[in-house]
XYZ file of C-alpha atoms in Angstrom:
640
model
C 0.000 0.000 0.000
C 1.772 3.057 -1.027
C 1.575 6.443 0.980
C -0.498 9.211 -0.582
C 2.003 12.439 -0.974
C 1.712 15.283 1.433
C -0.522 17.959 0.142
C 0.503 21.189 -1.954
C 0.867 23.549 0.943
C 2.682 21.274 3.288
C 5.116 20.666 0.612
C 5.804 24.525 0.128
C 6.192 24.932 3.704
C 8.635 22.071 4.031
C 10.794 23.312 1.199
C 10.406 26.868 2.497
C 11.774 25.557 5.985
C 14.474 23.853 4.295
C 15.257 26.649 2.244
C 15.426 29.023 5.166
C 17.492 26.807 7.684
C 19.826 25.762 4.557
C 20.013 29.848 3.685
C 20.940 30.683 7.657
C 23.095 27.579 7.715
C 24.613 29.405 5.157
C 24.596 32.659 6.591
C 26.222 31.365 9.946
C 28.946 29.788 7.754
C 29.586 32.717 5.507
C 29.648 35.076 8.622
C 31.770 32.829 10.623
C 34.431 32.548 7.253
C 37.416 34.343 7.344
C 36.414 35.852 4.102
C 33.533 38.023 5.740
C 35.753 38.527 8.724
C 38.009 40.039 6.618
C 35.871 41.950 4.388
C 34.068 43.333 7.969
C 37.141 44.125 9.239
C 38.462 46.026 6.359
C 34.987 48.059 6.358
C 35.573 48.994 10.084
C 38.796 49.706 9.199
C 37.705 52.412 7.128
C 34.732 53.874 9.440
C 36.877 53.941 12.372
C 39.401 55.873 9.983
C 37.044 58.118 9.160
C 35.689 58.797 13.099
C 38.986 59.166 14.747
C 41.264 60.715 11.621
C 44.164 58.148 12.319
C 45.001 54.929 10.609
C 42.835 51.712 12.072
C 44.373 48.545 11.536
C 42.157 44.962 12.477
C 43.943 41.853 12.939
C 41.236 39.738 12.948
C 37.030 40.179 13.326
C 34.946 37.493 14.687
C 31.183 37.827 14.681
C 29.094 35.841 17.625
C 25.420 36.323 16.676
C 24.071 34.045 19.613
C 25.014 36.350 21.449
C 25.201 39.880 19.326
C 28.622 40.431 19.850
C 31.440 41.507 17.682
C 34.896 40.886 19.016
C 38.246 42.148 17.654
C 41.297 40.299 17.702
C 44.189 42.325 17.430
C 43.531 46.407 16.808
C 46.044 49.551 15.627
C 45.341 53.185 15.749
C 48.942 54.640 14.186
C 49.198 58.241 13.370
C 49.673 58.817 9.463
C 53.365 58.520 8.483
C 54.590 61.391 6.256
C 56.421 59.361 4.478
C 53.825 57.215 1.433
C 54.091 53.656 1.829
C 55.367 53.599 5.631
C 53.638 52.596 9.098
C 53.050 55.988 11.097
C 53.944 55.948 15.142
C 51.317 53.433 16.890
C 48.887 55.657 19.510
C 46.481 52.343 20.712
C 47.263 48.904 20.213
C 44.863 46.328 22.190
C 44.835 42.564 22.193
C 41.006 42.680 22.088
C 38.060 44.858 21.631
C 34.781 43.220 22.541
C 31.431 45.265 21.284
C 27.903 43.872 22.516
C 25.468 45.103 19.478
C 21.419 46.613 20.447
C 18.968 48.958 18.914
C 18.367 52.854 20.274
C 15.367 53.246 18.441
C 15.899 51.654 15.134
C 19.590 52.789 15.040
C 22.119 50.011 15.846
C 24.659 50.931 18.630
C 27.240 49.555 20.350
C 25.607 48.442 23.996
C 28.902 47.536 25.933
C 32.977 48.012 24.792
C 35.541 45.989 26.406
C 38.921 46.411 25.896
C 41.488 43.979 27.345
C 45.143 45.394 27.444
C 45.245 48.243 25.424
C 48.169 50.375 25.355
C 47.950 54.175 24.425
C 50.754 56.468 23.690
C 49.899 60.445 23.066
C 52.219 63.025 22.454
C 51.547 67.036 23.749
C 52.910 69.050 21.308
C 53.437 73.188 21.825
C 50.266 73.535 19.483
C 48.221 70.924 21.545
C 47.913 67.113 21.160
C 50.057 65.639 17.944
C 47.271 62.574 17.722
C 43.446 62.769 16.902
C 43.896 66.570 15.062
C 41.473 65.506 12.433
C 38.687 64.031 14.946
C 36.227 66.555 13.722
C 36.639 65.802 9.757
C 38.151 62.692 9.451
C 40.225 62.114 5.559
C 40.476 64.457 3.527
C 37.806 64.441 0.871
C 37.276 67.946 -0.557
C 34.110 68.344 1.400
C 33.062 70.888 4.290
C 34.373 69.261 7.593
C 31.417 67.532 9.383
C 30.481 68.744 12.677
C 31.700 65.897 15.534
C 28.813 63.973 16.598
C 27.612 64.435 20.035
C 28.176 61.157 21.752
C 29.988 57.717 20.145
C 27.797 55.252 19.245
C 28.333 53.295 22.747
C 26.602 53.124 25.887
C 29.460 51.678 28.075
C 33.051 51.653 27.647
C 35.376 48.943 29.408
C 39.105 48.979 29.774
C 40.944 46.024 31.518
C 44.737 46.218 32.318
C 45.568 49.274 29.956
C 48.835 51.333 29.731
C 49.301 54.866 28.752
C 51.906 57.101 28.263
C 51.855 60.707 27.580
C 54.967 62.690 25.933
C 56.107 66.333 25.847
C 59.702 67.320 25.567
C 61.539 65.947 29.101
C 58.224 65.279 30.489
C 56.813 61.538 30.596
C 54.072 60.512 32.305
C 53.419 56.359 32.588
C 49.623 54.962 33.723
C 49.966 51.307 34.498
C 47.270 48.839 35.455
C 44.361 50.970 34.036
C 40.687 50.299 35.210
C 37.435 51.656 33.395
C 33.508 50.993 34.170
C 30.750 52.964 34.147
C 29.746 54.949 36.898
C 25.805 55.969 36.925
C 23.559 57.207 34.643
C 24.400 59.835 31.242
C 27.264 57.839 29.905
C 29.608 58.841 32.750
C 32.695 56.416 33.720
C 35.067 55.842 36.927
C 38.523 55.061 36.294
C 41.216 53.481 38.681
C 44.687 53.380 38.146
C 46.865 51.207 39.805
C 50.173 53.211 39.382
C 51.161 56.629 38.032
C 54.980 57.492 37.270
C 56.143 60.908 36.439
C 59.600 61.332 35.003
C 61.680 64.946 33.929
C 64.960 63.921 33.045
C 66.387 62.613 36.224
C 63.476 62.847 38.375
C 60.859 60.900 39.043
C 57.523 60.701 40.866
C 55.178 57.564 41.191
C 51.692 57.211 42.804
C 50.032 53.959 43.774
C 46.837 54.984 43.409
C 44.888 57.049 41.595
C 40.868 57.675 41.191
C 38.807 59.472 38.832
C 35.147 59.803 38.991
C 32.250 61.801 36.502
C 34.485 60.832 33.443
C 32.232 61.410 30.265
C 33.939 61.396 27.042
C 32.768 62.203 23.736
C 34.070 63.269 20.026
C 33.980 66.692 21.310
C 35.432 66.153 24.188
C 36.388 65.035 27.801
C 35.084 66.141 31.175
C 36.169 64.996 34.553
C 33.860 65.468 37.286
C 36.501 64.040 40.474
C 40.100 63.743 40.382
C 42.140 62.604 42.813
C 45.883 61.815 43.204
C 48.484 61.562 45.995
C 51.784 61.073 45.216
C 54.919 62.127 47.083
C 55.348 65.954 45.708
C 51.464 66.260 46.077
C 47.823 65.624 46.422
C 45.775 67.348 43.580
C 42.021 67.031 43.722
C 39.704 68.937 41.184
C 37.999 68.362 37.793
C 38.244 69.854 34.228
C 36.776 70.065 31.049
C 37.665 70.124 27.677
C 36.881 70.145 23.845
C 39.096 68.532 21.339
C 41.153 71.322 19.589
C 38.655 73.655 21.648
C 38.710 75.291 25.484
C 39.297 74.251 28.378
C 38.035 74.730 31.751
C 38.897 73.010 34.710
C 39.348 73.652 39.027
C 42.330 72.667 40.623
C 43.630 72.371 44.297
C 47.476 71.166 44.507
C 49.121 70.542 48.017
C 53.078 70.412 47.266
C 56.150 68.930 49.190
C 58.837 71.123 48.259
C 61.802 68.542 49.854
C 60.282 66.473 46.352
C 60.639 69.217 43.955
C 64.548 68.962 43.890
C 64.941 66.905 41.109
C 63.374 69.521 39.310
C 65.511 72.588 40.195
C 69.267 73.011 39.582
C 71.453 70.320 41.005
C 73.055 72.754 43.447
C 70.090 74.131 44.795
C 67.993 72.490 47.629
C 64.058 73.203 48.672
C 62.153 73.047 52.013
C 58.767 73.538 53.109
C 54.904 73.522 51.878
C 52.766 74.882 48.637
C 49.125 75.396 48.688
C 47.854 76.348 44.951
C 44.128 76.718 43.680
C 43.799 76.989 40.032
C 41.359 77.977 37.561
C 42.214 76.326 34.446
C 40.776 78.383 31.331
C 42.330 78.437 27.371
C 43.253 75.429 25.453
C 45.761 72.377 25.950
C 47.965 73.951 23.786
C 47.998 77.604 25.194
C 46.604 77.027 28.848
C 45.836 79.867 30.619
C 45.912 79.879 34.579
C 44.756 81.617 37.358
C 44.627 80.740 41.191
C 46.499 81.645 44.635
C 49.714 80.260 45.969
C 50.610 79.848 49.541
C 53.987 78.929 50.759
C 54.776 77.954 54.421
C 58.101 77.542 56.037
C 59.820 77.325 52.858
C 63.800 77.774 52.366
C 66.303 77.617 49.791
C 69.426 76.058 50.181
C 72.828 76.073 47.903
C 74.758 72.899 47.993
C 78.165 73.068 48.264
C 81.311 70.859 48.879
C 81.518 71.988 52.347
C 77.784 71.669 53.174
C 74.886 73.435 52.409
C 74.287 77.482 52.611
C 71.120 79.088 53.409
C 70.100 81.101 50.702
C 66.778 82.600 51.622
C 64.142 81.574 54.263
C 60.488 82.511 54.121
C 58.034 81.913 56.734
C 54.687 83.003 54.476
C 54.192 83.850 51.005
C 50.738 84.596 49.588
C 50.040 85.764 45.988
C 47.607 85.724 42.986
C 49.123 83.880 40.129
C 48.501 84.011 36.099
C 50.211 82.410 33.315
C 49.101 82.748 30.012
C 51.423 82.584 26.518
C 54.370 81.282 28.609
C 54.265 84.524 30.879
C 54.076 83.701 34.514
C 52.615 86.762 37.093
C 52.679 86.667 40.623
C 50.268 89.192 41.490
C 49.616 90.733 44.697
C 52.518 88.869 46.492
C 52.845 89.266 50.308
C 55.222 87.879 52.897
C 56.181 88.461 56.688
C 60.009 88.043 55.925
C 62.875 89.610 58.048
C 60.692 90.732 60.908
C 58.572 93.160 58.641
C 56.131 93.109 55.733
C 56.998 92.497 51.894
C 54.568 93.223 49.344
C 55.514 92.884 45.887
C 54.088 91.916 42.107
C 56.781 89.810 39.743
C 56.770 88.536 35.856
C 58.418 85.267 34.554
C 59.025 84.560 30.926
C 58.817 80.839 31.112
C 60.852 80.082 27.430
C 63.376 82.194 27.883
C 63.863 82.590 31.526
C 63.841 86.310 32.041
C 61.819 87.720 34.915
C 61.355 91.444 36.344
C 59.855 92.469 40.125
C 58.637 95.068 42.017
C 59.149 94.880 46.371
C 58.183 97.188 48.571
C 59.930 96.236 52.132
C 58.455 97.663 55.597
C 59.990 97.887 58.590
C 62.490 94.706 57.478
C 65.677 93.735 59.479
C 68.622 94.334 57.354
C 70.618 91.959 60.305
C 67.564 89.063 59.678
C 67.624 89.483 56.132
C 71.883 88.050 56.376
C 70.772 85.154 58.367
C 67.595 84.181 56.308
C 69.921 84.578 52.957
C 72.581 82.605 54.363
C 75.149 85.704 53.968
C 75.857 85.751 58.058
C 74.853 83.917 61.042
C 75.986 86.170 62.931
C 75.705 89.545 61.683
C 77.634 92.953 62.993
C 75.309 95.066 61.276
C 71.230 95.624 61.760
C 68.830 98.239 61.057
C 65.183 98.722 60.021
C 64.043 99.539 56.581
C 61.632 100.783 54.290
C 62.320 100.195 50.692
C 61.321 99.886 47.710
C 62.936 97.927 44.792
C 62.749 97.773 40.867
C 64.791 94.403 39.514
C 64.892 92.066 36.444
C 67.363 89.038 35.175
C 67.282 85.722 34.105
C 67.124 82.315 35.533
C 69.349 81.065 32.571
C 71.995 82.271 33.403
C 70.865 83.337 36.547
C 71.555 87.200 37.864
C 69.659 90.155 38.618
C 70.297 94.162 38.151
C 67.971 96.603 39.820
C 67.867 99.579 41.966
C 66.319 100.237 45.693
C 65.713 103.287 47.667
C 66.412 102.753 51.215
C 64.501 104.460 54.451
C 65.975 103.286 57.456
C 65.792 103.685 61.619
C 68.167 102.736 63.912
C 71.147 101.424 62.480
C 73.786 99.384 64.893
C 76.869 98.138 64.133
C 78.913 95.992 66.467
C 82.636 94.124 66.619
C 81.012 91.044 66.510
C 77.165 89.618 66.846
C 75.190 92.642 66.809
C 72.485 91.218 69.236
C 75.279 90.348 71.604
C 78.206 92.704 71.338
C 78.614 96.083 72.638
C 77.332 98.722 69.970
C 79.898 100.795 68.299
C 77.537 102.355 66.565
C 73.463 103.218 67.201
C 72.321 105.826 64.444
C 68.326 106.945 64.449
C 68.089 107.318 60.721
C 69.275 106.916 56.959
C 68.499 107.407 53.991
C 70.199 105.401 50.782
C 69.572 105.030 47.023
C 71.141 101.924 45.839
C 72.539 99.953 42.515
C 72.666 95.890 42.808
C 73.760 93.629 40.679
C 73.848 89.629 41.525
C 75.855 87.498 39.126
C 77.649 84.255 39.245
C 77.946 84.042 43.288
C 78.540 87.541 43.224
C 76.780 90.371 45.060
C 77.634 93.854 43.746
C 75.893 97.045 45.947
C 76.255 100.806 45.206
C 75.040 102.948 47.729
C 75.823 106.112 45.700
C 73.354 108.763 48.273
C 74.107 107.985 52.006
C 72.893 110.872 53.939
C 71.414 110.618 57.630
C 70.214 114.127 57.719
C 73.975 115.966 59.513
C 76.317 112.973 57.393
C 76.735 112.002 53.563
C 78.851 109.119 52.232
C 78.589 106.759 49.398
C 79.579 102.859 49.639
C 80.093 100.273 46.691
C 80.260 96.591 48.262
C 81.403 93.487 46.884
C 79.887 90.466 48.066
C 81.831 86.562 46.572
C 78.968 84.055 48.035
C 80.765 81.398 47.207
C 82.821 79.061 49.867
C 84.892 81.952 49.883
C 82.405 83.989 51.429
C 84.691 87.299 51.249
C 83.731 90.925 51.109
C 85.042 94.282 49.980
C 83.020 97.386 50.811
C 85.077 100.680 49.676
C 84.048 104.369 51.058
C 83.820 107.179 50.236
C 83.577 109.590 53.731
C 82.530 112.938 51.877
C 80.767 114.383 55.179
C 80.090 112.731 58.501
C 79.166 114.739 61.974
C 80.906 112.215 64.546
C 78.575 113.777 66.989
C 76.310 110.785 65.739
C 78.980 108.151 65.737
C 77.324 107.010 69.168
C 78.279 105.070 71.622
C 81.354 104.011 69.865
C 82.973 103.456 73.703
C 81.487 106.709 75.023
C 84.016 108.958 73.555
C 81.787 111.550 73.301
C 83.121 112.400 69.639
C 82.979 115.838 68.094
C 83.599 117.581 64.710
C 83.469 116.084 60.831
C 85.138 113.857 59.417
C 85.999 113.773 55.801
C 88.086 110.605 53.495
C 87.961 107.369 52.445
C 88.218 103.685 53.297
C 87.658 100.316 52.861
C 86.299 97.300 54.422
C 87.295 93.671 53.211
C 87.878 90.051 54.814
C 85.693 86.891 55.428
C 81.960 87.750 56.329
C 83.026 86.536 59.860
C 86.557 88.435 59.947
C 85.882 91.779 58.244
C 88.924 94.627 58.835
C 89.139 98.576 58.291
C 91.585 100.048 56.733
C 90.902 103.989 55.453
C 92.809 107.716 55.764
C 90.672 110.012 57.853
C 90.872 113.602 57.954
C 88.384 115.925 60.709
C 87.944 119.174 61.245
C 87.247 120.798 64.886
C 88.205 117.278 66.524
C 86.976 116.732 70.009
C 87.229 113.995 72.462
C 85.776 113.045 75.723
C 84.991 117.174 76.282
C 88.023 117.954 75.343
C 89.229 120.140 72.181
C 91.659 117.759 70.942
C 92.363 119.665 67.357
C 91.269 122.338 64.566
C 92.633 119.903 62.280
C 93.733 115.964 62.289
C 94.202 113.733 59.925
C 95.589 109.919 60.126
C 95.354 106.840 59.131
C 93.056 104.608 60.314
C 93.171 100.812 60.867
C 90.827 97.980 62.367
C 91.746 94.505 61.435
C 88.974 93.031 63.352
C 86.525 96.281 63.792
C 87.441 95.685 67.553
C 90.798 97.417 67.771
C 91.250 100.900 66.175
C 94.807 102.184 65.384
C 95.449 105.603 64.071
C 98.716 105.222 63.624
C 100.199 108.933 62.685
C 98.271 111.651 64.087
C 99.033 114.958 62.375
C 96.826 117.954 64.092
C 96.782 121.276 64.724
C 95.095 123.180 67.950
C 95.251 126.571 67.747
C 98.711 127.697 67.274
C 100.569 124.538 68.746
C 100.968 121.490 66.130
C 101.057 118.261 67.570
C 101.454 114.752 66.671
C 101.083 111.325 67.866
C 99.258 107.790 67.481
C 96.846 105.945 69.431
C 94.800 102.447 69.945
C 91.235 102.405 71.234
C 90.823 98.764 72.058
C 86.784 98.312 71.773
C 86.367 95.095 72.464
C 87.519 95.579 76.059
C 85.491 96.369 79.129
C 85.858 98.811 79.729
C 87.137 100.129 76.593
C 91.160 100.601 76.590
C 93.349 103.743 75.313
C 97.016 103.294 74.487
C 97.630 106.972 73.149
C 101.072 108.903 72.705
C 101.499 112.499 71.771
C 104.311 114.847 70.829
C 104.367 118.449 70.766
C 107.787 119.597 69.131
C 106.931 123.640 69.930
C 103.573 124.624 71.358
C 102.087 127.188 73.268
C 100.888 126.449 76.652
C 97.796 128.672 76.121
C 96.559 126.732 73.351
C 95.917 124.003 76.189
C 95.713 125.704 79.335
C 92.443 126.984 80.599
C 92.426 130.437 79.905
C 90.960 131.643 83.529
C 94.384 130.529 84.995
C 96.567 131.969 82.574
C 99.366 134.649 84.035
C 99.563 138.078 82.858
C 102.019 138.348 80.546
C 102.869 135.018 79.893
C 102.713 132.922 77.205
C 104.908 129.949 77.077
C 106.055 127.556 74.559
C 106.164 124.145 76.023
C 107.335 120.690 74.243
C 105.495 118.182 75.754
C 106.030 114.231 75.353
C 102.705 112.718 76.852
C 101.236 109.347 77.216
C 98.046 107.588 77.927
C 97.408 104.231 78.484
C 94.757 101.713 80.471
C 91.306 102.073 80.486
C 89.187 104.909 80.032
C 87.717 104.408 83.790
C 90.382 105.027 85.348
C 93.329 106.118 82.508
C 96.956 106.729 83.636
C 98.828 109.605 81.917
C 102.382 110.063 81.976
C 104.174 113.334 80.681
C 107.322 115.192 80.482
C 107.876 118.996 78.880
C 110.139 121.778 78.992
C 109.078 125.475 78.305
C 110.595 129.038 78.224
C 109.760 132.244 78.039
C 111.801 135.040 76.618
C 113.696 135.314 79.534
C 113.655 132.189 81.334
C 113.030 128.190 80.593
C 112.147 125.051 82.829
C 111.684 121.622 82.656
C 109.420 119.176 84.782
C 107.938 115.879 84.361
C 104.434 114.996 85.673
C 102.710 111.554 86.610
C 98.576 111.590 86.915
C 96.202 109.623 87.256
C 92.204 110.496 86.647
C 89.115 108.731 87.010
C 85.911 109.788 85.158
């Protein structure tokens, strides 16, 4: 018995079924053949070309339709090569790229990205980023450049194990063990980065951790809601936005270690103490421009040397506004408590070439304070208070600076040793200076060319060598000085002006006098000791004072001599020895006890020595009148 065939319309659906499962039989084989991987792969290739501008290499495309996925073995983003026919410099290169396929709407999109390993290299350019220029138009085709799309055609972006590096000049930067998953809603991301190392030259930087949070990224642009980063120079915390080839704006707040900066500053220079900075971050990556306030706290400068290290300046606060913009640095509104007064100041620093300019004005600064926070003297024999105000520029390479100050000051002391602990020599209410410096190659050069404290004009041009050497030379120029305001100096109770020239030179700890001094009505310790004197004058350790040839004239009699004031003695000491060859006796003699009618010449051969309280004097003289002569000697002693 034979069976009857299947009717009409089963048959057409059976050979329809077969038809369809043989057709997506088909389809599964063609789409899992390396043929249509290949032929996908090469039209990625070109799309991605055309999205990100560079060149987009696929190793290998495999299509899972199960389960909607697409996943890329092997991808290359290079940027173009100027030579034809050669490989340009890879910027991504990842071992796989993942994409789960949906719908939005009726447009097919990428769902979820994963990208295991990838390995990114950028390079920062002084016109902004060298890579992903052409994002906007993509190749070259003749056309109008197409406006960047507003988001990529992804919902969520995963990176496992990435590497970056970013390159500008000296600068590297190195982000291993990178982390990326989505974070919310509106396409944001959090990354995580397992290490960050920052290298200039011979320094280097690394962080263990690092966190980023709000990241949205898009073929405008980037925006970071929450960074954060701690690393051994600082902790920075902020966020930023910007647009590809476009502005950028961005809030930062750095906390900086200054001890970690040295790598970054000359080799023989040394930094202490603590930076605060807030920034507003506004311009382009290219041409930046920034704004924000700086605080520094117990910071100090220190030159290395092969003896040690030198203190060369000590701050205990610095505040100022801060703006760069086109490679010009301003400090703006800068204020310090330095030297036990106030400093207020603006400065400018041309970042390519190194040339800077500043304006200071100083109140009621220690000139003593100012030597030990510069490292010039630990010990200083020299203090006063100051108001000034100072006009200076130079360069950092090479470094030295020229300007000009003028120079109020109050009470200046000067001692044979540590001002705060010697006895005074000198203690002078006020000064007034306009001065010349110039700071070049461990060398200080000062003119004081207008010295005048109201009764007393001179001019001083100094010579500072800061290096190991440590040496001075300060040469004078006495045109006019009332002694009557060289106080204490030993209580000698100085009078008359003093006119001639001098110098000062030796070790900053070890400085000695040497000058020729000439003074005019010349009186000492109440007495009137000449019209005239002039000798010269030596101090080899500003303690002893030797005028070793006095040449004066009192009244009629001329008289010389030499003498040692020993200041550094308590009480002060006097070794003094005088010669009259042919005097009168009136010139010295009070003239209520004069006789009538006499008026003797008298040769005296006198000597003083010990201390002023008491002094010994010991003297021998002849005289003669017209008709008679005598001789005597005399022994005294007087107490004060």
């Amino acid at each position: 018995m034979s069976v009857p065939p299947p009717p009409p319309r089963r048959r057409r659906l059976l050979r329809l079924g077969l038809l369809g499962g043989g057709g997506l039989l088909g389809l599964v084989l063609v789409v899992r053949s390396p043929w249509f991987s290949d032929w996908v792969a090469r039209l990625a290739e070109g799309a991605a070309s055309e999205l990100l501008g560079e060149d987009v290499v696929i190793g290998g495309l495999r299509l899972e339709p199960g389960r909607r996925r697409l996943v890329v073995q092997g991808l290359v983003i290079s940027h173009p090569s100027a030579v034809p026919d050669e490989n340009g410099q890879a910027i991504v290169v990842a071992e796989q790229v993942a994409v789960d396929l949906g719908l939005r709407g009726w447009q097919p999109i990428a769902r979820r990205i994963t990208v295991d390993r990838p390995v990114v290299h950028l390079h920062l350019d002084e016109d902004g980023l060298r890579e992903f220029r052409n994002i906007r138009k993509g190749p070259d085709t003749g056309e109008a450049p197409k406006a960047p799309a507003q988001a990529f055609p992804w919902d969520e972006l995963w990176i496992r194990g990435g590497r970056f590096r970013l390159s500008k000049g000296d600068l590297v930067v190195d982000v291993n063990e990178i982390g990326l998953s989505p974070e919310g809603q509106e396409g944001r991301h959090r990354l995580e980065v397992g290490s960050l190392r920052v290298k200039v030259r011979d320094w280097t930087q690394e962080a263990q951790r690092v966190t980023a949070s709000g990241i949205r990224f898009t073929p405008r642009g980037l925006e970071v809601q929450g960074l954060a980063l701690d690393m051994p120079v600082a902790r920075l915390s902020g966020g930023a936005a910007m647009a590809f080839g476009g502005p950028i704006h961005g809030a930062l707040v750095v906390e900086a270690r200054l001890p970690e900066l040295t790598g970054l500053v000359p080799e023989h220079l040394r930094l202490e103490g603590l930076a605060g900075l807030t920034l507003q971050v506004d311009g382009s990556v290219g041409a930046p421009e920034l704004t924000g306030d700086l605080r520094l706290t117990d910071t100090a400068i220190f030159r290395m040397r092969e003896d040690g290290e030198v203190l060369l300046v000590a701050l205990q606060g610095v505040d100022t506004g801060l703006h760069l913009k086109d490679g010009e640095l301003k400090l703006l509104g800068l204020r310090s408590d330095w030297a036990g007064g106030h400093v207020e100041g603006l400065a400018t620093l041309d970042l390519p070439s190194g040339g800077f300019s500043f304006e200071l004005n100083g109140e009621d600064v220690s000139l003593g304070q100012i030597f030990v926070q510069t490292g010039v003297s630990s010990a200083p024999w020299v203090d006063l208070r100051l108001d000034t105000e100072i006009h200076a520029g130079g360069s950092l390479r090479p470094f030295f600076i020229a300007g000009s100050a003028d120079v109020a000051a109050r009470r200046l002391r000067v001692a044979g040793g540590d001002v705060e602990r010697s006895p005074l020599l000198l203690d002078i209410k006020k000064l007034s200076a306009m001065l010349e410096m110039r700071i070049k190659d461990q060398r200080m050069f000062i003119a004081a060319r207008q010295v005048d404290t109201g009764r007393s004009t001179l001019t001083a041009v100094a010579d500072l060598d800061l290096s190991p050497r440590r040496h001075m030379d300060l040469d004078l120029d006495i045109g006019s000085v009332d002694l009557a305001e060289l106080r204490p100096l030993a209580d000698l109770d100085l009078v008359g002006r003093m006119s001639g020239a001098g110098k000062v030179s030796g070790p900053f700890e070890a400085l000695g006098l040497s000058a020729m001094v000439a003074v005019q009505d010349f009186g000492l310790l109440g007495y009137a000791v000449a019209d005239t004197v002039r000798s010269p004058l030596l101090a080899p350790n500003l303690r002893v004072l030797a005028f070793s040839d006095l040449d004066a004239l009192l009244g009629e009699t001329p008289w010389r001599g030499r003498a040692v004031v020993d200041l550094g003695a308590t009480p002060t000491g006097l070794d003094m020895q005088l010669l009259v060859r042919d005097g009168r006796l009136s010139t010295w003699w009070p003239s209520r006890a004069r006789c009538r009618g006499w008026r003797p010449r008298w040769t005296p051969r006198c000597r003083w020595a010990g201390r002023w309280t008491p002094w010994m004097a010991r003297c021998t003289w002849g005289s003669r009148t017209s008709t008679s002569s005598a001789s005597a000697s005399m022994r005294a002693a007087a107490w004060r």
